[in-house]
């Protein structure tokens, strides 16, 4: 932890007093320097924060002091499809992140919060929730009555469970832990499969769908789970390729995409426009983000250690005001 000078505020910038930060698996990779991109020395980590506006630059018209805001993972991705500019400048990897008491952002890197969403809840949304939203409804094109397979009970998958159920879809979720599967069912999961005792879980997905297979799989496991995902997919199904929980080395053969006429589409979080649609759905369905536990700012290292242990269910939070 270091003391730093506040950067001066540019005409189009906003200074936010960060109240809460949530962790993503990526923050663990960044802290270990095993993330995709080179990590600058002395980087302030974490992409997901929420707080109160405490100063605004002279040309900023969309925010005022006292506004409640959350950060955008990709400040340059305002809408439309991803392009190189949109996915540049990610917080907490390429650019300084939010694990700091004061965060200075360009105005287009912030989003106003609806009333009724706490800072703690809002801090869970910028990466995991938006990734789940993009996977299900943008790339996955999930429709009511369709079946989605979710893997594990971490941040992305639990948001995907809540969103998919709100949209009237059927959810099959896997976990290494029967207790976590029970908890997922209390959130609406229709079926749970323990991937430790049932490593061939695709067979159970096929059984549960009368041999048809799932419409959408949100692939957070990566190379080590892709083969089961492909086998569990229906003809014409879609894999939203999100994560690397099983590592980066290639393990699966994508040949099954051919007879399944299926698609795999890489997901990279999402845009401001998607964030706004997601916020509308969160408010309309009164979706409450699932927070596993909270740590104090000066105990952030313990929060990362907790994430590494994999014991959590949903999101891990760091409170700046604890
Ligand atoms: N592409 C993107 O834009 C994007 C955005 C967000 C996250 N991600 C990636 O998505 C992944 C998940 O991120 P997260 O923040 O949700 O992580 P997280 O909260 O740390 O989730 C970890 C959980 O994943 C489950 N898991 C681990 N290995 C598994 C396996 N082999 N099969 C099924 N489940 C497994 C475990 O659940 P159980 O304890 O229930 O077994 C574990 O607790 C990470 O690889 C992350 O880098 C990518």
mmCIF file of C-alpha atoms and ligand atoms in Angstrom:
data_model
loop_
_atom_site.group_PDB
_atom_site.id
_atom_site.type_symbol
_atom_site.label_atom_id
_atom_site.label_comp_id
_atom_site.label_asym_id
_atom_site.label_seq_id
_atom_site.Cartn_x
_atom_site.Cartn_y
_atom_site.Cartn_z
ATOM 1 C CA UNK A 1 0.000 0.000 0.000
ATOM 2 C CA UNK A 2 1.394 3.397 -0.966
ATOM 3 C CA UNK A 3 0.499 7.062 -0.572
ATOM 4 C CA UNK A 4 0.283 8.846 -3.933
ATOM 5 C CA UNK A 5 -0.407 12.361 -5.195
ATOM 6 C CA UNK A 6 -3.853 12.782 -6.739
ATOM 7 C CA UNK A 7 -3.453 13.383 -10.481
ATOM 8 C CA UNK A 8 -4.763 16.795 -11.582
ATOM 9 C CA UNK A 9 -8.292 16.652 -12.974
ATOM 10 C CA UNK A 10 -8.600 17.091 -16.766
ATOM 11 C CA UNK A 11 -11.486 19.082 -18.256
ATOM 12 C CA UNK A 12 -13.365 15.884 -19.166
ATOM 13 C CA UNK A 13 -12.489 13.941 -16.032
ATOM 14 C CA UNK A 14 -14.257 12.967 -12.837
ATOM 15 C CA UNK A 15 -12.791 12.075 -9.436
ATOM 16 C CA UNK A 16 -14.559 9.279 -7.571
ATOM 17 C CA UNK A 17 -14.236 8.372 -3.877
ATOM 18 C CA UNK A 18 -14.254 4.592 -4.244
ATOM 19 C CA UNK A 19 -16.474 2.874 -1.662
ATOM 20 C CA UNK A 20 -16.289 -0.764 -2.760
ATOM 21 C CA UNK A 21 -14.272 -2.931 -5.153
ATOM 22 C CA UNK A 22 -14.998 -6.475 -6.264
ATOM 23 C CA UNK A 23 -12.471 -9.088 -7.319
ATOM 24 C CA UNK A 24 -12.416 -11.055 -10.548
ATOM 25 C CA UNK A 25 -10.320 -14.111 -11.336
ATOM 26 C CA UNK A 26 -8.404 -11.822 -13.690
ATOM 27 C CA UNK A 27 -7.161 -9.773 -10.710
ATOM 28 C CA UNK A 28 -5.544 -12.939 -9.404
ATOM 29 C CA UNK A 29 -3.855 -13.479 -12.796
ATOM 30 C CA UNK A 30 -2.731 -9.831 -12.851
ATOM 31 C CA UNK A 31 -1.328 -10.100 -9.298
ATOM 32 C CA UNK A 32 0.650 -13.191 -10.375
ATOM 33 C CA UNK A 33 1.669 -11.582 -13.705
ATOM 34 C CA UNK A 34 0.103 -14.489 -15.615
ATOM 35 C CA UNK A 35 -2.497 -12.356 -17.456
ATOM 36 C CA UNK A 36 -2.579 -12.052 -21.285
ATOM 37 C CA UNK A 37 -1.006 -8.600 -21.409
ATOM 38 C CA UNK A 38 2.191 -7.197 -19.912
ATOM 39 C CA UNK A 39 1.452 -5.624 -16.532
ATOM 40 C CA UNK A 40 3.049 -2.191 -15.966
ATOM 41 C CA UNK A 41 5.205 -1.806 -12.835
ATOM 42 C CA UNK A 42 3.331 -0.346 -9.876
ATOM 43 C CA UNK A 43 -0.079 -0.853 -11.477
ATOM 44 C CA UNK A 44 -3.104 -0.168 -9.269
ATOM 45 C CA UNK A 45 -5.102 -3.403 -9.675
ATOM 46 C CA UNK A 46 -8.827 -4.187 -10.105
ATOM 47 C CA UNK A 47 -11.387 -3.087 -12.671
ATOM 48 C CA UNK A 48 -14.614 -3.135 -10.693
ATOM 49 C CA UNK A 49 -15.431 -0.277 -8.375
ATOM 50 C CA UNK A 50 -18.301 1.892 -7.257
ATOM 51 C CA UNK A 51 -18.259 5.177 -5.408
ATOM 52 C CA UNK A 52 -19.307 8.789 -5.090
ATOM 53 C CA UNK A 53 -18.304 11.616 -7.420
ATOM 54 C CA UNK A 54 -16.273 14.166 -5.427
ATOM 55 C CA UNK A 55 -14.988 16.462 -8.226
ATOM 56 C CA UNK A 56 -15.776 17.082 -11.900
ATOM 57 C CA UNK A 57 -13.710 18.726 -14.658
ATOM 58 C CA UNK A 58 -14.987 21.967 -16.208
ATOM 59 C CA UNK A 59 -16.332 20.351 -19.427
ATOM 60 C CA UNK A 60 -18.182 17.475 -17.721
ATOM 61 C CA UNK A 61 -21.944 17.843 -18.031
ATOM 62 C CA UNK A 62 -23.209 14.298 -17.368
ATOM 63 C CA UNK A 63 -22.005 13.979 -13.734
ATOM 64 C CA UNK A 64 -22.136 16.172 -10.663
ATOM 65 C CA UNK A 65 -20.668 15.990 -7.185
ATOM 66 C CA UNK A 66 -22.581 13.447 -5.089
ATOM 67 C CA UNK A 67 -23.551 11.187 -8.012
ATOM 68 C CA UNK A 68 -23.265 7.451 -7.351
ATOM 69 C CA UNK A 69 -21.291 5.707 -10.106
ATOM 70 C CA UNK A 70 -19.640 2.439 -11.143
ATOM 71 C CA UNK A 71 -16.628 2.003 -13.421
ATOM 72 C CA UNK A 72 -16.630 0.602 -16.952
ATOM 73 C CA UNK A 73 -14.162 -2.224 -17.596
ATOM 74 C CA UNK A 74 -13.497 -0.858 -21.111
ATOM 75 C CA UNK A 75 -13.957 2.946 -20.997
ATOM 76 C CA UNK A 76 -13.461 3.063 -24.800
ATOM 77 C CA UNK A 77 -16.250 0.556 -25.585
ATOM 78 C CA UNK A 78 -19.372 2.675 -25.540
ATOM 79 C CA UNK A 79 -21.519 0.518 -27.878
ATOM 80 C CA UNK A 80 -21.651 -1.537 -31.063
ATOM 81 C CA UNK A 81 -19.357 -4.485 -31.770
ATOM 82 C CA UNK A 82 -15.901 -4.795 -30.282
ATOM 83 C CA UNK A 83 -12.964 -3.398 -32.230
ATOM 84 C CA UNK A 84 -9.330 -2.846 -31.303
ATOM 85 C CA UNK A 85 -9.968 0.608 -29.827
ATOM 86 C CA UNK A 86 -13.001 -0.571 -27.838
ATOM 87 C CA UNK A 87 -11.067 -3.290 -26.024
ATOM 88 C CA UNK A 88 -7.983 -1.174 -25.330
ATOM 89 C CA UNK A 89 -7.346 0.632 -22.060
ATOM 90 C CA UNK A 90 -8.914 -1.924 -19.704
ATOM 91 C CA UNK A 91 -8.835 -0.871 -16.058
ATOM 92 C CA UNK A 92 -6.602 -2.816 -13.716
ATOM 93 C CA UNK A 93 -4.324 -4.243 -16.444
ATOM 94 C CA UNK A 94 -3.463 -1.753 -19.202
ATOM 95 C CA UNK A 95 -4.603 1.270 -17.189
ATOM 96 C CA UNK A 96 -4.521 1.948 -13.471
ATOM 97 C CA UNK A 97 -7.421 0.329 -11.646
ATOM 98 C CA UNK A 98 -9.788 1.051 -8.811
ATOM 99 C CA UNK A 99 -8.193 -0.446 -5.700
ATOM 100 C CA UNK A 100 -7.538 3.076 -4.476
ATOM 101 C CA UNK A 101 -9.354 5.628 -2.321
ATOM 102 C CA UNK A 102 -9.605 8.194 -5.143
ATOM 103 C CA UNK A 103 -9.987 7.193 -8.790
ATOM 104 C CA UNK A 104 -9.761 9.716 -11.622
ATOM 105 C CA UNK A 105 -11.591 8.642 -14.776
ATOM 106 C CA UNK A 106 -12.611 10.153 -18.076
ATOM 107 C CA UNK A 107 -16.343 10.842 -17.857
ATOM 108 C CA UNK A 108 -17.080 8.174 -20.483
ATOM 109 C CA UNK A 109 -15.536 5.550 -18.163
ATOM 110 C CA UNK A 110 -18.272 5.854 -15.537
ATOM 111 C CA UNK A 111 -21.909 4.863 -15.367
ATOM 112 C CA UNK A 112 -24.586 6.323 -13.080
ATOM 113 C CA UNK A 113 -26.193 3.904 -10.644
ATOM 114 C CA UNK A 114 -29.902 3.399 -10.198
ATOM 115 C CA UNK A 115 -31.314 4.094 -6.719
ATOM 116 C CA UNK A 116 -31.637 0.974 -4.633
ATOM 117 C CA UNK A 117 -28.375 -0.605 -5.731
ATOM 118 C CA UNK A 118 -25.787 -0.315 -2.940
ATOM 119 C CA UNK A 119 -22.146 0.558 -3.613
ATOM 120 C CA UNK A 120 -21.210 -3.001 -2.632
ATOM 121 C CA UNK A 121 -23.705 -4.489 -5.101
ATOM 122 C CA UNK A 122 -22.762 -2.059 -7.872
ATOM 123 C CA UNK A 123 -19.060 -2.875 -7.457
ATOM 124 C CA UNK A 124 -19.767 -6.487 -8.482
ATOM 125 C CA UNK A 125 -21.137 -5.555 -11.915
ATOM 126 C CA UNK A 126 -18.493 -4.098 -14.293
ATOM 127 C CA UNK A 127 -16.701 -7.338 -15.252
ATOM 128 C CA UNK A 128 -18.401 -10.550 -14.045
ATOM 129 C CA UNK A 129 -22.021 -9.463 -14.442
ATOM 130 C CA UNK A 130 -21.476 -7.771 -17.807
ATOM 131 C CA UNK A 131 -19.581 -10.810 -19.090
ATOM 132 C CA UNK A 132 -22.472 -13.056 -18.054
ATOM 133 C CA UNK A 133 -24.962 -10.678 -19.710
ATOM 134 C CA UNK A 134 -22.996 -10.513 -22.991
ATOM 135 C CA UNK A 135 -22.546 -14.321 -22.995
ATOM 136 C CA UNK A 136 -26.240 -15.065 -22.503
ATOM 137 C CA UNK A 137 -28.094 -12.367 -24.400
ATOM 138 C CA UNK A 138 -25.728 -10.799 -26.933
ATOM 139 C CA UNK A 139 -23.539 -13.650 -28.166
ATOM 140 C CA UNK A 140 -25.631 -16.515 -26.725
ATOM 141 C CA UNK A 141 -28.986 -15.099 -27.935
ATOM 142 C CA UNK A 142 -30.634 -17.082 -25.119
ATOM 143 C CA UNK A 143 -34.431 -17.229 -25.283
ATOM 144 C CA UNK A 144 -37.080 -18.102 -22.664
ATOM 145 C CA UNK A 145 -37.469 -21.865 -22.377
ATOM 146 C CA UNK A 146 -33.991 -22.603 -23.742
ATOM 147 C CA UNK A 147 -31.344 -24.460 -21.731
ATOM 148 C CA UNK A 148 -28.013 -22.996 -20.655
ATOM 149 C CA UNK A 149 -25.091 -24.829 -19.051
ATOM 150 C CA UNK A 150 -23.041 -22.901 -16.484
ATOM 151 C CA UNK A 151 -19.751 -24.061 -14.995
ATOM 152 C CA UNK A 152 -18.872 -23.650 -11.324
ATOM 153 C CA UNK A 153 -20.234 -21.162 -8.838
ATOM 154 C CA UNK A 154 -17.856 -18.200 -9.213
ATOM 155 C CA UNK A 155 -18.733 -14.623 -10.085
ATOM 156 C CA UNK A 156 -19.574 -14.979 -13.791
ATOM 157 C CA UNK A 157 -21.569 -18.201 -13.423
ATOM 158 C CA UNK A 158 -23.713 -17.009 -10.501
ATOM 159 C CA UNK A 159 -24.635 -13.816 -12.356
ATOM 160 C CA UNK A 160 -25.407 -15.939 -15.440
ATOM 161 C CA UNK A 161 -27.654 -18.124 -13.263
ATOM 162 C CA UNK A 162 -29.568 -15.109 -11.929
ATOM 163 C CA UNK A 163 -29.937 -13.490 -15.379
ATOM 164 C CA UNK A 164 -30.901 -16.728 -17.154
ATOM 165 C CA UNK A 165 -33.602 -17.520 -14.596
ATOM 166 C CA UNK A 166 -34.967 -13.951 -14.787
ATOM 167 C CA UNK A 167 -35.200 -14.449 -18.582
ATOM 168 C CA UNK A 168 -37.183 -17.683 -18.217
ATOM 169 C CA UNK A 169 -34.418 -20.070 -19.303
ATOM 170 C CA UNK A 170 -33.596 -23.455 -17.844
ATOM 171 C CA UNK A 171 -30.245 -23.663 -16.011
ATOM 172 C CA UNK A 172 -27.954 -26.657 -15.585
ATOM 173 C CA UNK A 173 -24.982 -25.735 -13.391
ATOM 174 C CA UNK A 174 -21.864 -27.689 -12.455
ATOM 175 C CA UNK A 175 -19.754 -27.434 -9.291
ATOM 176 C CA UNK A 176 -17.048 -29.320 -7.420
ATOM 177 C CA UNK A 177 -19.144 -29.066 -4.261
ATOM 178 C CA UNK A 178 -22.614 -30.507 -3.500
ATOM 179 C CA UNK A 179 -23.297 -27.791 -0.907
ATOM 180 C CA UNK A 180 -22.696 -25.118 -3.549
ATOM 181 C CA UNK A 181 -25.037 -26.967 -5.914
ATOM 182 C CA UNK A 182 -27.741 -26.869 -3.231
ATOM 183 C CA UNK A 183 -27.182 -23.132 -2.852
ATOM 184 C CA UNK A 184 -27.379 -22.653 -6.634
ATOM 185 C CA UNK A 185 -30.771 -24.385 -6.562
ATOM 186 C CA UNK A 186 -32.035 -21.879 -3.997
ATOM 187 C CA UNK A 187 -31.189 -19.225 -6.623
ATOM 188 C CA UNK A 188 -33.298 -21.083 -9.189
ATOM 189 C CA UNK A 189 -30.904 -23.548 -10.862
ATOM 190 C CA UNK A 190 -32.970 -26.405 -12.310
ATOM 191 C CA UNK A 191 -30.245 -29.074 -12.159
ATOM 192 C CA UNK A 192 -26.825 -29.378 -10.554
ATOM 193 C CA UNK A 193 -24.005 -31.713 -11.586
ATOM 194 C CA UNK A 194 -20.888 -32.326 -9.503
ATOM 195 C CA UNK A 195 -18.044 -32.180 -12.059
ATOM 196 C CA UNK A 196 -15.657 -33.968 -9.685
ATOM 197 C CA UNK A 197 -17.825 -37.065 -9.232
ATOM 198 C CA UNK A 198 -19.230 -36.739 -12.780
ATOM 199 C CA UNK A 199 -16.298 -35.652 -15.017
ATOM 200 C CA UNK A 200 -18.333 -36.808 -18.054
ATOM 201 C CA UNK A 201 -21.059 -34.268 -17.163
ATOM 202 C CA UNK A 202 -22.028 -33.766 -20.821
ATOM 203 C CA UNK A 203 -23.744 -37.170 -20.718
ATOM 204 C CA UNK A 204 -25.965 -35.928 -17.885
ATOM 205 C CA UNK A 205 -26.761 -32.727 -19.789
ATOM 206 C CA UNK A 206 -27.846 -34.846 -22.765
ATOM 207 C CA UNK A 207 -29.981 -37.012 -20.466
ATOM 208 C CA UNK A 208 -31.590 -33.935 -18.892
ATOM 209 C CA UNK A 209 -32.423 -32.526 -22.329
ATOM 210 C CA UNK A 210 -33.844 -35.768 -23.759
ATOM 211 C CA UNK A 211 -30.766 -36.237 -25.947
ATOM 212 C CA UNK A 212 -31.038 -32.801 -27.565
ATOM 213 C CA UNK A 213 -28.288 -30.903 -25.725
ATOM 214 C CA UNK A 214 -28.035 -27.381 -24.379
ATOM 215 C CA UNK A 215 -28.720 -24.283 -26.456
ATOM 216 C CA UNK A 216 -25.942 -22.225 -24.853
ATOM 217 C CA UNK A 217 -22.861 -23.033 -22.756
ATOM 218 C CA UNK A 218 -21.037 -20.288 -20.861
ATOM 219 C CA UNK A 219 -17.511 -21.661 -21.007
ATOM 220 C CA UNK A 220 -15.565 -20.366 -18.005
ATOM 221 C CA UNK A 221 -13.424 -23.489 -17.621
ATOM 222 C CA UNK A 222 -11.599 -23.111 -20.925
ATOM 223 C CA UNK A 223 -9.370 -25.764 -22.491
ATOM 224 C CA UNK A 224 -10.031 -28.449 -19.847
ATOM 225 C CA UNK A 225 -13.825 -28.245 -20.050
ATOM 226 C CA UNK A 226 -14.336 -27.382 -23.724
ATOM 227 C CA UNK A 227 -14.635 -30.982 -24.862
ATOM 228 C CA UNK A 228 -17.504 -31.649 -22.404
ATOM 229 C CA UNK A 229 -19.083 -28.345 -23.433
ATOM 230 C CA UNK A 230 -19.000 -29.339 -27.109
ATOM 231 C CA UNK A 231 -20.517 -32.717 -26.289
ATOM 232 C CA UNK A 232 -23.266 -31.160 -24.191
ATOM 233 C CA UNK A 233 -24.307 -28.710 -26.928
ATOM 234 C CA UNK A 234 -27.327 -29.151 -29.202
ATOM 235 C CA UNK A 235 -27.012 -29.039 -32.978
ATOM 236 C CA UNK A 236 -26.856 -25.335 -33.804
ATOM 237 C CA UNK A 237 -25.887 -24.433 -30.214
ATOM 238 C CA UNK A 238 -23.546 -21.665 -29.086
ATOM 239 C CA UNK A 239 -20.557 -21.611 -26.754
ATOM 240 C CA UNK A 240 -19.731 -18.252 -25.205
ATOM 241 C CA UNK A 241 -15.993 -18.688 -24.564
ATOM 242 C CA UNK A 242 -15.216 -16.701 -21.442
ATOM 243 C CA UNK A 243 -12.588 -18.186 -19.206
ATOM 244 C CA UNK A 244 -9.364 -19.951 -18.482
ATOM 245 C CA UNK A 245 -9.989 -21.610 -15.110
ATOM 246 C CA UNK A 246 -8.337 -24.813 -16.390
ATOM 247 C CA UNK A 247 -5.347 -22.932 -17.834
ATOM 248 C CA UNK A 248 -4.242 -21.744 -21.257
ATOM 249 C CA UNK A 249 -2.760 -24.862 -22.891
ATOM 250 C CA UNK A 250 -4.888 -26.331 -25.715
ATOM 251 C CA UNK A 251 -6.563 -29.624 -24.702
ATOM 252 C CA UNK A 252 -9.808 -29.957 -26.682
ATOM 253 C CA UNK A 253 -10.437 -30.822 -30.303
ATOM 254 C CA UNK A 254 -12.977 -28.424 -31.841
ATOM 255 C CA UNK A 255 -13.907 -30.894 -34.621
ATOM 256 C CA UNK A 256 -17.337 -31.547 -33.016
ATOM 257 C CA UNK A 257 -18.299 -28.026 -34.086
ATOM 258 C CA UNK A 258 -18.778 -29.408 -37.616
ATOM 259 C CA UNK A 259 -21.421 -32.124 -37.089
ATOM 260 C CA UNK A 260 -23.078 -29.895 -34.483
ATOM 261 C CA UNK A 261 -23.080 -26.881 -36.850
ATOM 262 C CA UNK A 262 -22.242 -25.043 -33.633
ATOM 263 C CA UNK A 263 -20.312 -21.876 -32.856
ATOM 264 C CA UNK A 264 -17.739 -20.737 -30.322
ATOM 265 C CA UNK A 265 -17.538 -17.004 -29.807
ATOM 266 C CA UNK A 266 -14.933 -15.271 -27.639
ATOM 267 C CA UNK A 267 -16.340 -12.908 -25.031
ATOM 268 C CA UNK A 268 -14.469 -9.858 -23.768
ATOM 269 C CA UNK A 269 -16.622 -8.347 -21.013
ATOM 270 C CA UNK A 270 -18.934 -5.841 -22.760
ATOM 271 C CA UNK A 271 -19.826 -2.269 -23.693
ATOM 272 C CA UNK A 272 -21.531 0.641 -21.934
ATOM 273 C CA UNK A 273 -24.681 -0.016 -24.006
ATOM 274 C CA UNK A 274 -24.794 -3.615 -22.735
ATOM 275 C CA UNK A 275 -24.170 -2.354 -19.171
ATOM 276 C CA UNK A 276 -27.194 -0.046 -19.433
ATOM 277 C CA UNK A 277 -29.459 -2.867 -20.690
ATOM 278 C CA UNK A 278 -28.174 -5.088 -17.886
ATOM 279 C CA UNK A 279 -28.896 -2.401 -15.264
ATOM 280 C CA UNK A 280 -32.476 -2.110 -16.582
ATOM 281 C CA UNK A 281 -32.924 -5.874 -16.147
ATOM 282 C CA UNK A 282 -31.349 -5.843 -12.665
ATOM 283 C CA UNK A 283 -33.791 -3.140 -11.563
ATOM 284 C CA UNK A 284 -36.837 -4.677 -13.304
ATOM 285 C CA UNK A 285 -36.231 -8.113 -11.753
ATOM 286 C CA UNK A 286 -34.817 -6.843 -8.438
ATOM 287 C CA UNK A 287 -31.718 -8.996 -8.953
ATOM 288 C CA UNK A 288 -29.426 -8.837 -5.905
ATOM 289 C CA UNK A 289 -25.770 -9.676 -6.629
ATOM 290 C CA UNK A 290 -24.530 -12.576 -4.482
ATOM 291 C CA UNK A 291 -21.654 -11.391 -2.267
ATOM 292 C CA UNK A 292 -19.703 -14.237 -0.692
ATOM 293 C CA UNK A 293 -17.700 -12.151 1.774
ATOM 294 C CA UNK A 294 -16.093 -8.772 2.363
ATOM 295 C CA UNK A 295 -12.543 -7.702 3.252
ATOM 296 C CA UNK A 296 -11.129 -4.354 4.394
ATOM 297 C CA UNK A 297 -8.977 -2.279 2.010
ATOM 298 C CA UNK A 298 -5.800 -2.943 4.014
ATOM 299 C CA UNK A 299 -6.558 -6.684 3.888
ATOM 300 C CA UNK A 300 -6.884 -6.890 0.090
ATOM 301 C CA UNK A 301 -4.193 -9.580 -0.107
ATOM 302 C CA UNK A 302 -6.429 -11.884 1.983
ATOM 303 C CA UNK A 303 -9.272 -11.257 -0.465
ATOM 304 C CA UNK A 304 -7.049 -12.468 -3.340
ATOM 305 C CA UNK A 305 -5.975 -15.497 -1.274
ATOM 306 C CA UNK A 306 -9.651 -16.317 -0.671
ATOM 307 C CA UNK A 307 -10.308 -16.151 -4.419
ATOM 308 C CA UNK A 308 -7.346 -18.435 -5.082
ATOM 309 C CA UNK A 309 -8.746 -21.002 -2.616
ATOM 310 C CA UNK A 310 -11.902 -21.335 -4.766
ATOM 311 C CA UNK A 311 -14.067 -21.577 -1.620
ATOM 312 C CA UNK A 312 -16.237 -18.630 -2.612
ATOM 313 C CA UNK A 313 -19.742 -18.630 -4.109
ATOM 314 C CA UNK A 314 -20.433 -15.521 -6.201
ATOM 315 C CA UNK A 315 -18.431 -12.357 -5.591
ATOM 316 C CA UNK A 316 -15.659 -11.290 -3.213
ATOM 317 C CA UNK A 317 -15.733 -7.668 -2.059
ATOM 318 C CA UNK A 318 -13.228 -5.165 -0.692
ATOM 319 C CA UNK A 319 -14.757 -2.285 1.329
ATOM 320 C CA UNK A 320 -12.822 0.954 1.172
ATOM 321 C CA UNK A 321 -14.841 2.390 4.062
ATOM 322 C CA UNK A 322 -14.610 -0.663 6.381
HETATM 323 N N1 LIG B 1 -13.489 -13.121 -21.171
HETATM 324 C C1 LIG B 1 -13.942 -12.258 -20.287
HETATM 325 O O1 LIG B 1 -14.364 -11.152 -20.602
HETATM 326 C C2 LIG B 1 -13.972 -12.668 -18.854
HETATM 327 C C3 LIG B 1 -14.652 -11.900 -17.914
HETATM 328 C C4 LIG B 1 -14.757 -12.378 -16.605
HETATM 329 C C5 LIG B 1 -14.126 -13.559 -16.265
HETATM 330 N N2 LIG B 1 -13.421 -14.236 -17.191
HETATM 331 C C6 LIG B 1 -12.803 -15.516 -16.879
HETATM 332 O O2 LIG B 1 -13.840 -16.415 -16.510
HETATM 333 C C7 LIG B 1 -13.389 -17.305 -15.514
HETATM 334 C C8 LIG B 1 -14.282 -17.187 -14.309
HETATM 335 O O3 LIG B 1 -14.082 -15.914 -13.724
HETATM 336 P P1 LIG B 1 -14.740 -15.568 -12.314
HETATM 337 O O4 LIG B 1 -14.266 -14.208 -11.955
HETATM 338 O O5 LIG B 1 -16.177 -15.890 -12.332
HETATM 339 O O6 LIG B 1 -13.953 -16.639 -11.398
HETATM 340 P P2 LIG B 1 -14.215 -17.110 -9.926
HETATM 341 O O7 LIG B 1 -15.256 -16.300 -9.274
HETATM 342 O O8 LIG B 1 -12.883 -17.192 -9.265
HETATM 343 O O9 LIG B 1 -14.785 -18.597 -10.135
HETATM 344 C C9 LIG B 1 -14.084 -19.697 -9.681
HETATM 345 C C10 LIG B 1 -15.002 -20.908 -9.638
HETATM 346 O O10 LIG B 1 -14.991 -21.559 -10.890
HETATM 347 C C11 LIG B 1 -15.256 -22.929 -10.700
HETATM 348 N N3 LIG B 1 -14.312 -23.781 -11.431
HETATM 349 C C12 LIG B 1 -12.977 -23.890 -11.300
HETATM 350 N N4 LIG B 1 -12.514 -24.863 -12.102
HETATM 351 C C13 LIG B 1 -13.588 -25.378 -12.758
HETATM 352 C C14 LIG B 1 -13.774 -26.423 -13.691
HETATM 353 N N5 LIG B 1 -12.753 -27.161 -14.117
HETATM 354 N N6 LIG B 1 -15.019 -26.673 -14.125
HETATM 355 C C15 LIG B 1 -16.070 -25.944 -13.699
HETATM 356 N N7 LIG B 1 -15.957 -24.958 -12.785
HETATM 357 C C16 LIG B 1 -14.731 -24.678 -12.333
HETATM 358 C C17 LIG B 1 -15.174 -23.215 -9.218
HETATM 359 O O11 LIG B 1 -16.530 -23.360 -8.768
HETATM 360 P P3 LIG B 1 -16.948 -24.541 -7.775
HETATM 361 O O12 LIG B 1 -16.253 -24.205 -6.476
HETATM 362 O O13 LIG B 1 -18.428 -24.445 -7.719
HETATM 363 O O14 LIG B 1 -16.467 -25.819 -8.372
HETATM 364 C C18 LIG B 1 -14.516 -21.946 -8.667
HETATM 365 O O15 LIG B 1 -14.934 -21.654 -7.373
HETATM 366 C C19 LIG B 1 -11.923 -16.946 -15.267
HETATM 367 O O16 LIG B 1 -11.085 -17.749 -16.072
HETATM 368 C C20 LIG B 1 -11.842 -15.494 -15.716
HETATM 369 O O17 LIG B 1 -10.535 -15.143 -16.110
HETATM 370 C C21 LIG B 1 -13.328 -13.819 -18.481
#
